[in-house]
């Protein structure tokens, strides 16, 4: 029985034109899986986005990985988003980033909860190469906070909801938390783009709070790396 969308430790790589596996509806399947991942199955989002990088040049191993994602969906068809857990007004956002060593760029992801119910999630490959793990974690935090702020603004303008509490952003990077907390600059951080610095401004205005979470309990790991079946099941308990 397949317990993970893509097996831990598998390596992806570029392929030559003559090696491309053409007799398979790769793009069509990736598009369908992305729709499912963005609506009801966050546990396959990273796998599908990672495999989508090979739409134009995919090997048989990429095709096999896509088929494994399909089989995983069949085996876990009972997995669902439980909105009945949404019993309070706490907005918690978990964020993480990790390197993709095939391109040297990082994947950033977030998981947003209202109470204990997952209501939003995202995974994105960062457009620039980070010079440190702190930088990639900081950029991932920026995208997570923007999503939380957008959701809070909707609730503030909708009388049916009362979820206007300050969001708490959880990260397993103490360096990224400290960088957001203060205005100290050094030679390792001064190159970070100005467009990301609004995060500090929002933090000073108390638009969100920051908290440290152990890496083993950071559910947004699902969006930055291949994880084991045990980690996926942990997501269901959080």
Coordinates of N, CA and C in Angstrom, one line a residue:
X1 N 0.8 -1.2 0.0 CA 0.0 0.0 0.0 C 0.9 1.3 0.0
X2 N 0.6 2.2 -0.9 CA 1.4 3.4 -1.0 C 0.9 4.4 0.0
X3 N 1.9 4.9 0.9 CA 1.5 5.7 2.0 C 2.0 7.2 1.8
X4 N 2.7 7.4 0.7 CA 3.2 8.8 0.5 C 3.0 9.1 -1.0
X5 N 2.8 10.4 -1.3 CA 2.6 10.8 -2.7 C 3.9 10.5 -3.6
X6 N 5.1 10.8 -3.0 CA 6.3 10.6 -3.7 C 7.3 10.1 -2.6
X7 N 8.0 9.0 -2.9 CA 8.9 8.4 -1.9 C 10.0 9.4 -1.4
X8 N 10.3 9.3 -0.1 CA 11.3 10.1 0.5 C 12.7 9.7 -0.1
X9 N 13.5 10.7 -0.4 CA 14.8 10.4 -0.9 C 15.0 10.3 -2.4
X10 N 13.9 10.4 -3.1 CA 13.9 10.3 -4.6 C 14.6 11.6 -5.2
X11 N 15.3 11.4 -6.2 CA 16.0 12.6 -6.8 C 15.4 12.8 -8.2
X12 N 15.2 14.1 -8.5 CA 14.7 14.5 -9.8 C 15.8 15.2 -10.6
X13 N 15.8 15.1 -11.9 CA 16.9 15.8 -12.6 C 16.4 16.1 -14.0
X14 N 17.2 17.0 -14.6 CA 16.8 17.4 -16.0 C 17.1 16.2 -17.0
X15 N 16.4 16.2 -18.1 CA 16.7 15.2 -19.0 C 16.9 15.8 -20.4
X16 N 17.6 15.0 -21.2 CA 17.9 15.4 -22.6 C 16.7 15.3 -23.5
X17 N 16.6 16.0 -24.6 CA 15.5 16.0 -25.5 C 15.1 14.6 -26.0
X18 N 16.1 13.8 -26.3 CA 15.9 12.5 -26.8 C 15.4 11.5 -25.8
X19 N 15.4 11.9 -24.5 CA 15.0 11.0 -23.4 C 13.6 11.3 -23.0
X20 N 12.9 12.3 -23.5 CA 11.6 12.7 -23.1 C 10.6 11.6 -23.4
X21 N 9.7 11.3 -22.4 CA 8.7 10.4 -22.5 C 7.4 11.1 -23.0
X22 N 7.2 10.9 -24.3 CA 6.1 11.7 -25.0 C 4.8 11.0 -25.0
X23 N 4.7 9.7 -24.9 CA 3.4 9.0 -25.0 C 2.7 8.9 -23.7
X24 N 2.5 10.0 -23.0 CA 1.8 10.1 -21.8 C 1.2 11.5 -21.6
X25 N 0.0 11.6 -21.1 CA -0.7 12.9 -21.0 C -0.2 13.6 -19.7
X26 N 1.1 13.9 -19.6 CA 1.8 14.4 -18.4 C 1.2 15.7 -18.0
X27 N 1.1 16.7 -18.9 CA 0.6 18.0 -18.5 C -0.8 18.0 -18.1
X28 N -1.6 17.2 -18.8 CA -3.0 17.1 -18.4 C -3.2 16.6 -17.0
X29 N -2.5 15.5 -16.7 CA -2.6 14.9 -15.4 C -2.1 15.8 -14.3
X30 N -1.0 16.5 -14.6 CA -0.4 17.5 -13.6 C -1.5 18.6 -13.3
X31 N -2.1 19.1 -14.4 CA -3.2 20.1 -14.2 C -4.3 19.6 -13.3
X32 N -4.8 18.4 -13.6 CA -5.9 17.9 -12.8 C -5.5 17.7 -11.3
X33 N -4.3 17.2 -11.1 CA -3.8 17.0 -9.7 C -3.6 18.3 -9.0
X34 N -3.2 19.3 -9.7 CA -3.0 20.7 -9.1 C -4.4 21.2 -8.6
X35 N -5.4 21.0 -9.4 CA -6.7 21.4 -9.0 C -7.2 20.7 -7.7
X36 N -7.0 19.4 -7.7 CA -7.3 18.6 -6.5 C -6.5 19.1 -5.3
X37 N -5.2 19.3 -5.5 CA -4.3 19.7 -4.4 C -4.6 21.1 -3.9
X38 N -5.1 22.0 -4.7 CA -5.4 23.4 -4.3 C -6.8 23.5 -3.6
X39 N -7.6 22.4 -3.8 CA -8.9 22.5 -3.2 C -9.1 21.7 -2.0
X40 N -8.7 20.4 -2.0 CA -9.0 19.5 -0.9 C -7.9 18.6 -0.4
X41 N -6.8 18.6 -1.1 CA -5.7 17.7 -0.7 C -4.3 18.4 -0.7
X42 N -4.1 19.1 0.4 CA -2.8 19.8 0.6 C -1.6 18.9 0.7
X43 N -1.9 17.6 1.1 CA -0.8 16.7 1.2 C -0.1 16.3 -0.1
X44 N -0.7 16.6 -1.2 CA -0.1 16.2 -2.5 C 0.5 17.5 -3.2
X45 N 0.2 18.7 -2.6 CA 0.6 19.9 -3.3 C 2.0 20.0 -3.7
X46 N 2.9 19.8 -2.7 CA 4.4 19.9 -3.0 C 4.8 18.9 -4.1
X47 N 4.3 17.7 -4.0 CA 4.7 16.7 -5.0 C 4.3 17.1 -6.4
X48 N 3.1 17.6 -6.5 CA 2.6 17.9 -7.9 C 3.3 19.1 -8.4
X49 N 3.5 20.2 -7.6 CA 4.2 21.4 -8.0 C 5.6 21.0 -8.4
X50 N 6.3 20.1 -7.6 CA 7.6 19.7 -8.0 C 7.7 19.0 -9.3
X51 N 6.7 18.1 -9.5 CA 6.7 17.4 -10.8 C 6.3 18.2 -12.0
X52 N 5.6 19.3 -11.7 CA 5.1 20.2 -12.8 C 6.3 20.9 -13.4
X53 N 7.4 20.9 -12.7 CA 8.6 21.5 -13.3 C 9.1 20.8 -14.5
X54 N 8.7 19.6 -14.7 CA 9.1 18.7 -15.8 C 8.0 18.5 -16.9
X55 N 7.1 19.5 -17.0 CA 6.1 19.4 -18.0 C 6.7 19.3 -19.4
X56 N 7.7 20.0 -19.7 CA 8.3 20.1 -21.0 C 9.4 19.0 -21.2
X57 N 9.9 18.4 -20.2 CA 10.9 17.5 -20.3 C 10.9 16.5 -19.2
X58 N 10.1 15.4 -19.4 CA 9.9 14.4 -18.3 C 10.4 13.0 -18.8
X59 N 11.0 12.3 -17.8 CA 11.4 11.0 -18.0 C 10.4 10.0 -17.5
X60 N 10.6 8.7 -17.7 CA 9.7 7.7 -17.2 C 9.6 7.7 -15.7
X61 N 10.7 8.1 -15.0 CA 10.7 8.2 -13.6 C 9.7 9.3 -13.1
X62 N 9.6 10.4 -13.9 CA 8.6 11.4 -13.5 C 7.2 10.9 -13.7
X63 N 7.0 10.2 -14.8 CA 5.7 9.6 -15.1 C 5.3 8.6 -13.9
X64 N 6.3 7.8 -13.5 CA 6.0 6.8 -12.4 C 5.6 7.6 -11.1
X65 N 6.3 8.7 -10.9 CA 6.0 9.5 -9.7 C 4.5 10.0 -9.7
X66 N 4.1 10.5 -10.9 CA 2.8 11.0 -11.1 C 1.8 9.9 -10.8
X67 N 2.1 8.7 -11.3 CA 1.2 7.5 -11.1 C 1.1 7.2 -9.7
X68 N 2.2 7.3 -9.0 CA 2.3 7.0 -7.5 C 1.4 8.0 -6.8
X69 N 1.4 9.3 -7.2 CA 0.5 10.3 -6.6 C -1.0 9.9 -6.8
X70 N -1.3 9.4 -8.0 CA -2.7 8.9 -8.2 C -3.0 7.7 -7.3
X71 N -2.1 6.8 -7.2 CA -2.4 5.6 -6.4 C -2.5 6.0 -4.9
X72 N -1.7 7.0 -4.5 CA -1.8 7.5 -3.1 C -3.2 8.1 -2.9
X73 N -3.7 8.8 -3.8 CA -5.0 9.4 -3.7 C -6.1 8.3 -3.5
X74 N -6.0 7.2 -4.3 CA -6.9 6.1 -4.2 C -6.8 5.5 -2.8
X75 N -5.6 5.3 -2.3 CA -5.4 4.6 -1.0 C -5.9 5.5 0.1
X76 N -5.9 6.8 -0.1 CA -6.2 7.7 1.0 C -7.5 8.5 0.7
X77 N -8.4 7.9 0.0 CA -9.6 8.6 -0.4 C -10.5 9.0 0.8
X78 N -10.2 8.5 2.0 CA -11.0 8.9 3.1 C -10.4 10.1 3.8
X79 N -9.3 10.6 3.3 CA -8.7 11.9 3.9 C -9.6 13.1 3.5
X80 N -9.8 14.0 4.4 CA -10.7 15.1 4.1 C -10.3 16.3 5.0
X81 N -10.8 17.5 4.6 CA -10.6 18.7 5.4 C -11.8 18.8 6.4
X82 N -11.5 18.7 7.7 CA -12.6 18.7 8.7 C -12.8 20.1 9.2
X83 N -13.8 20.8 8.6 CA -14.1 22.2 9.0 C -14.9 22.2 10.4
X84 N -15.4 21.1 10.9 CA -16.1 21.1 12.1 C -15.1 21.4 13.3
X85 N -13.8 21.4 13.0 CA -12.8 21.8 14.1 C -12.7 23.3 14.3
X86 N -13.4 24.0 13.4 CA -13.3 25.5 13.4 C -14.2 26.0 14.5
X87 N -13.8 25.9 15.8 CA -14.6 26.3 16.9 C -14.2 27.5 17.7
X88 N -13.1 28.2 17.3 CA -12.7 29.4 17.9 C -12.2 30.4 16.9
X89 N -11.7 31.5 17.3 CA -11.4 32.6 16.4 C -9.9 32.8 16.3
X90 N -9.1 31.8 16.6 CA -7.6 31.9 16.5 C -7.2 31.6 15.1
X91 N -6.4 32.5 14.6 CA -5.8 32.3 13.3 C -4.3 31.9 13.4
X92 N -4.0 30.7 13.1 CA -2.6 30.3 13.3 C -2.0 29.9 11.9
X93 N -0.8 30.4 11.6 CA -0.2 30.2 10.3 C 1.2 29.5 10.5
X94 N 1.3 28.4 9.9 CA 2.6 27.7 10.0 C 3.4 27.9 8.7
X95 N 4.6 28.2 8.7 CA 5.4 28.5 7.5 C 6.8 27.8 7.6
X96 N 7.3 27.5 6.4 CA 8.5 26.8 6.3 C 9.1 27.0 4.9
X97 N 10.4 26.8 4.8 CA 11.1 26.8 3.5 C 12.2 25.8 3.5
X98 N 12.6 25.3 2.4 CA 13.7 24.3 2.2 C 14.2 24.3 0.8
X99 N 15.4 24.0 0.7 CA 16.1 24.1 -0.6 C 15.8 23.0 -1.5
X100 N 15.7 23.3 -2.8 CA 15.6 22.3 -3.9 C 17.0 22.3 -4.5
X101 N 17.8 21.2 -4.2 CA 19.2 21.2 -4.6 C 19.4 21.0 -6.1
X102 N 18.4 20.7 -6.8 CA 18.5 20.5 -8.3 C 18.6 21.9 -8.9
X103 N 18.0 22.9 -8.3 CA 18.0 24.3 -8.9 C 18.6 25.3 -8.0
X104 N 19.0 24.9 -6.8 CA 19.5 25.8 -5.7 C 18.5 26.9 -5.3
X105 N 17.3 26.8 -5.7 CA 16.2 27.7 -5.2 C 15.5 27.0 -4.1
X106 N 14.7 27.7 -3.4 CA 14.0 27.2 -2.3 C 12.5 27.1 -2.5
X107 N 11.8 26.1 -1.9 CA 10.4 26.1 -1.9 C 9.9 26.6 -0.6
X108 N 8.9 27.5 -0.6 CA 8.3 28.0 0.6 C 6.8 27.6 0.7
X109 N 6.3 27.4 1.9 CA 5.0 27.0 2.0 C 4.4 27.4 3.3
X110 N 3.0 27.4 3.4 CA 2.3 27.8 4.6 C 1.1 27.0 4.7
X111 N 0.6 26.8 6.0 CA -0.7 26.2 6.3 C -1.4 27.1 7.3
X112 N -2.6 27.5 6.9 CA -3.4 28.5 7.7 C -4.5 27.8 8.4
X113 N -4.6 27.9 9.7 CA -5.7 27.3 10.5 C -6.6 28.4 11.1
X114 N -7.9 28.1 11.1 CA -8.8 28.9 12.0 C -9.3 27.9 13.0
X115 N -8.9 28.2 14.3 CA -9.1 27.1 15.3 C -8.2 26.0 15.0
X116 N -8.8 24.8 14.8 CA -8.0 23.6 14.4 C -8.3 23.2 13.0
X117 N -9.0 24.0 12.3 CA -9.4 23.6 10.9 C -8.5 24.3 9.9
X118 N -8.1 23.5 8.9 CA -7.3 24.1 7.8 C -8.2 24.7 6.8
X119 N -7.9 26.0 6.5 CA -8.8 26.7 5.6 C -8.0 27.3 4.4
X120 N -6.6 27.3 4.5 CA -5.9 27.8 3.3 C -4.4 27.2 3.4
X121 N -3.8 27.0 2.3 CA -2.5 26.5 2.2 C -1.9 26.9 0.9
X122 N -0.5 26.9 0.9 CA 0.1 27.3 -0.4 C 1.6 26.8 -0.4
X123 N 2.1 26.6 -1.6 CA 3.4 26.2 -1.9 C 3.9 26.9 -3.1
X124 N 5.1 27.5 -3.0 CA 5.6 28.2 -4.2 C 7.2 28.1 -4.2
X125 N 7.7 27.9 -5.4 CA 9.1 28.0 -5.6 C 9.6 29.4 -5.7
X126 N 10.5 29.8 -4.8 CA 11.0 31.2 -4.8 C 11.7 31.5 -6.0
X127 N 11.5 32.8 -6.5 CA 12.0 33.2 -7.8 C 13.5 33.5 -7.8
X128 N 14.1 33.8 -6.6 CA 15.5 34.1 -6.6 C 16.2 33.1 -5.6
X129 N 17.5 32.9 -5.8 CA 18.3 32.0 -5.0 C 18.6 32.7 -3.7
X130 N 18.2 32.1 -2.6 CA 18.5 32.7 -1.3 C 19.9 32.5 -0.9
X131 N 20.5 33.5 -0.2 CA 21.9 33.3 0.2 C 22.1 32.7 1.5
X132 N 21.0 32.4 2.2 CA 21.0 31.7 3.5 C 19.7 31.1 3.7
X133 N 19.6 30.1 4.6 CA 18.3 29.5 5.0 C 17.4 30.5 5.7
X134 N 18.0 31.5 6.4 CA 17.2 32.5 7.1 C 16.5 33.3 6.0
X135 N 17.1 33.7 4.9 CA 16.5 34.5 3.9 C 15.3 33.7 3.3
X136 N 15.5 32.5 3.0 CA 14.4 31.7 2.4 C 13.3 31.5 3.3
X137 N 13.5 31.4 4.6 CA 12.5 31.3 5.6 C 11.8 32.6 5.8
X138 N 12.5 33.7 5.7 CA 11.9 35.0 5.8 C 11.0 35.3 4.6
X139 N 11.4 35.0 3.4 CA 10.6 35.2 2.2 C 9.3 34.3 2.3
X140 N 9.4 33.1 2.8 CA 8.3 32.2 2.9 C 7.3 32.8 3.9
X141 N 7.8 33.4 5.0 CA 7.0 34.0 6.0 C 6.2 35.2 5.4
X142 N 6.9 36.0 4.5 CA 6.2 37.1 3.9 C 4.9 36.7 3.2
X143 N 5.0 35.6 2.4 CA 3.9 35.1 1.6 C 2.8 34.6 2.5
X144 N 3.2 33.9 3.6 CA 2.2 33.4 4.6 C 1.5 34.5 5.3
X145 N 2.2 35.6 5.7 CA 1.5 36.7 6.4 C 0.6 37.4 5.5
X146 N 0.9 37.6 4.2 CA 0.1 38.2 3.2 C -1.3 37.5 3.1
X147 N -1.2 36.1 3.1 CA -2.4 35.3 3.0 C -3.2 35.5 4.3
X148 N -2.6 35.5 5.4 CA -3.3 35.7 6.7 C -4.0 37.1 6.8
X149 N -3.3 38.1 6.3 CA -3.8 39.4 6.3 C -5.0 39.6 5.4
X150 N -4.9 39.0 4.2 CA -6.0 39.0 3.3 C -7.3 38.3 3.9
X151 N -7.1 37.2 4.5 CA -8.2 36.4 5.1 C -8.8 37.2 6.3
X152 N -8.0 37.8 7.1 CA -8.5 38.6 8.2 C -9.3 39.8 7.7
X153 N -8.8 40.4 6.6 CA -9.6 41.6 6.1 C -10.9 41.2 5.6
X154 N -11.1 40.0 5.0 CA -12.4 39.5 4.6 C -13.3 39.4 5.8
X155 N -12.8 38.7 6.9 CA -13.6 38.5 8.0 C -14.0 39.8 8.7
X156 N -13.1 40.8 8.7 CA -13.5 42.1 9.3 C -14.6 42.8 8.6
X157 N -14.8 42.5 7.4 CA -15.8 43.2 6.6 C -17.0 42.3 6.4
X158 N -17.1 41.2 7.0 CA -18.2 40.3 6.9 C -18.9 40.1 8.3
X159 N -20.1 40.6 8.5 CA -20.7 40.5 9.8 C -21.0 39.1 10.3
X160 N -21.0 38.2 9.4 CA -21.3 36.8 9.8 C -20.2 36.1 10.5
X161 N -19.0 36.7 10.4 CA -17.8 36.1 11.1 C -17.3 37.1 12.2
X162 N -16.6 36.4 13.1 CA -16.0 37.2 14.2 C -14.5 37.0 14.3
X163 N -13.9 36.4 13.2 CA -12.5 36.0 13.3 C -11.6 37.2 12.9
X164 N -11.4 38.1 13.9 CA -10.6 39.3 13.6 C -9.4 39.3 14.6
X165 N -9.1 38.2 15.2 CA -8.0 38.2 16.1 C -6.7 38.3 15.4
X166 N -5.7 38.7 16.0 CA -4.3 38.9 15.4 C -3.8 37.5 15.1
X167 N -3.3 37.3 13.9 CA -2.7 36.0 13.5 C -1.4 35.7 14.3
X168 N -1.2 34.4 14.5 CA 0.1 34.0 15.1 C 0.8 33.2 14.0
X169 N 2.0 33.6 13.7 CA 2.8 33.0 12.6 C 3.8 32.1 13.3
X170 N 3.8 30.8 13.0 CA 4.8 29.9 13.6 C 5.8 29.5 12.6
X171 N 7.1 29.6 13.0 CA 8.2 29.2 12.1 C 9.2 28.4 12.9
X172 N 9.9 27.5 12.3 CA 10.9 26.8 13.0 C 12.3 27.4 12.8
X173 N 12.4 28.6 12.2 CA 13.6 29.3 12.1 C 13.7 30.5 13.0
X174 N 14.5 30.3 14.1 CA 14.7 31.4 15.0 C 15.4 32.6 14.4
X175 N 16.2 32.3 13.4 CA 16.9 33.4 12.7 C 16.0 34.3 12.0
X176 N 15.0 33.7 11.3 CA 14.0 34.5 10.6 C 13.1 35.3 11.5
X177 N 12.8 34.7 12.6 CA 11.9 35.3 13.6 C 12.7 36.6 14.2
X178 N 14.0 36.4 14.6 CA 14.8 37.5 15.1 C 15.0 38.6 14.1
X179 N 15.1 38.2 12.8 CA 15.3 39.2 11.8 C 14.1 40.0 11.6
X180 N 12.9 39.4 11.7 CA 11.7 40.2 11.7 C 11.5 41.1 12.9
X181 N 11.9 40.6 14.0 CA 11.7 41.3 15.3 C 12.5 42.6 15.4
X182 N 13.6 42.7 14.7 CA 14.5 43.9 14.9 C 14.9 44.5 13.6
X183 N 15.6 45.7 13.7 CA 16.0 46.4 12.5 C 17.5 46.3 12.3
X184 N 18.1 45.3 12.9 CA 19.6 45.2 12.7 C 19.9 44.7 11.3
X185 N 20.9 45.3 10.7 CA 21.3 44.9 9.4 C 22.8 44.5 9.5
X186 N 23.2 43.6 8.6 CA 24.6 43.2 8.5 C 24.9 42.8 7.1
X187 N 26.1 42.4 6.8 CA 26.5 42.1 5.4 C 25.8 40.9 4.9
X188 N 25.2 40.1 5.8 CA 24.5 38.9 5.3 C 23.0 39.1 5.0
X189 N 22.5 40.3 5.4 CA 21.1 40.5 5.2 C 20.7 41.8 4.4
X190 N 21.7 42.6 4.2 CA 21.4 43.9 3.6 C 21.0 43.8 2.1
X191 N 21.2 42.6 1.5 CA 20.9 42.5 0.1 C 19.4 42.1 -0.1
X192 N 18.7 41.7 1.0 CA 17.3 41.2 0.9 C 16.5 42.4 0.3
X193 N 15.6 42.1 -0.6 CA 14.9 43.1 -1.3 C 14.0 43.9 -0.4
X194 N 13.9 45.2 -0.7 CA 13.1 46.1 0.1 C 11.6 45.7 0.1
X195 N 11.2 45.1 -1.0 CA 9.7 44.7 -1.1 C 9.3 43.7 0.0
X196 N 10.3 43.0 0.6 CA 9.9 42.1 1.7 C 9.9 42.8 3.0
X197 N 10.4 44.0 3.1 CA 10.6 44.6 4.4 C 9.3 45.1 5.0
X198 N 8.2 45.1 4.3 CA 6.9 45.5 4.9 C 6.5 44.5 6.0
X199 N 7.1 43.3 6.0 CA 6.8 42.4 7.1 C 7.2 43.0 8.4
X200 N 8.3 43.6 8.5 CA 8.7 44.3 9.8 C 7.7 45.4 10.2
X201 N 7.3 46.1 9.2 CA 6.4 47.2 9.5 C 5.1 46.7 10.0
X202 N 4.6 45.6 9.4 CA 3.3 45.0 9.9 C 3.5 44.4 11.3
X203 N 4.7 43.8 11.5 CA 4.9 43.3 12.9 C 4.9 44.4 13.9
X204 N 5.5 45.5 13.6 CA 5.6 46.6 14.5 C 4.2 47.2 14.8
X205 N 3.3 47.0 13.8 CA 1.9 47.5 14.0 C 1.0 46.5 14.6
X206 N 1.6 45.4 15.0 CA 0.8 44.3 15.7 C -0.2 43.7 14.8
X207 N 0.0 43.6 13.5 CA -0.9 42.9 12.6 C -0.8 41.4 12.8
X208 N 0.3 40.9 13.3 CA 0.5 39.5 13.5 C 1.5 39.3 14.6
X209 N 1.5 38.1 15.2 CA 2.5 37.8 16.3 C 3.4 36.6 15.7
X210 N 4.6 36.5 16.3 CA 5.5 35.4 15.9 C 5.7 34.4 17.0
X211 N 5.9 33.2 16.7 CA 6.2 32.2 17.7 C 7.1 31.1 17.0
X212 N 7.9 30.5 17.9 CA 8.8 29.4 17.4 C 8.0 28.1 17.6
X213 N 8.2 27.2 16.6 CA 7.6 25.9 16.6 C 8.7 24.9 16.3
X214 N 8.8 23.8 17.0 CA 9.8 22.8 16.7 C 9.7 22.3 15.3
X215 N 10.8 22.0 14.6 CA 10.7 21.5 13.2 C 9.9 20.3 13.1
X216 N 9.9 19.4 14.1 CA 9.2 18.1 14.0 C 7.7 18.3 14.1
X217 N 7.2 19.5 14.5 CA 5.8 19.8 14.6 C 5.4 20.9 13.6
X218 N 6.2 21.2 12.7 CA 5.8 22.2 11.7 C 5.1 21.5 10.5
X219 N 3.8 21.7 10.5 CA 3.1 20.9 9.5 C 3.3 21.5 8.1
X220 N 3.8 22.7 8.0 CA 4.1 23.2 6.6 C 5.3 22.6 6.0
X221 N 6.0 21.6 6.7 CA 7.0 20.8 6.1 C 6.4 20.0 4.8
X222 N 5.1 19.8 4.8 CA 4.5 19.1 3.7 C 4.7 19.8 2.4
X223 N 5.0 21.1 2.5 CA 5.1 21.9 1.2 C 6.5 22.3 0.8
X224 N 7.5 21.7 1.5 CA 8.9 22.1 1.2 C 9.8 20.9 1.0
X225 N 9.3 19.7 1.2 CA 10.2 18.6 1.1 C 9.4 17.3 1.0
X226 N 10.0 16.2 0.6 CA 9.3 14.9 0.7 C 9.2 14.5 2.1
X227 N 8.1 14.0 2.6 CA 7.9 13.6 4.0 C 7.4 12.2 4.0
X228 N 7.6 11.6 5.2 CA 7.1 10.2 5.4 C 5.6 10.1 5.6
X229 N 5.1 8.9 5.6 CA 3.7 8.7 5.9 C 3.3 9.1 7.3
X230 N 4.2 8.9 8.2 CA 4.0 9.3 9.6 C 3.8 10.8 9.7
X231 N 4.6 11.6 9.0 CA 4.5 13.1 9.0 C 3.2 13.5 8.4
X232 N 2.7 12.8 7.4 CA 1.4 13.2 6.8 C 0.3 12.9 7.7
X233 N 0.4 11.8 8.4 CA -0.7 11.5 9.4 C -0.7 12.4 10.5
X234 N 0.5 12.9 10.9 CA 0.6 13.9 12.0 C -0.2 15.2 11.6
X235 N -0.1 15.6 10.3 CA -0.9 16.7 9.8 C -2.3 16.6 10.1
X236 N -2.9 15.3 10.0 CA -4.3 15.1 10.2 C -4.6 15.3 11.7
X237 N -3.6 15.1 12.6 CA -3.9 15.2 14.0 C -3.8 16.7 14.5
X238 N -3.1 17.5 13.7 CA -2.8 18.9 14.1 C -4.0 19.8 13.9

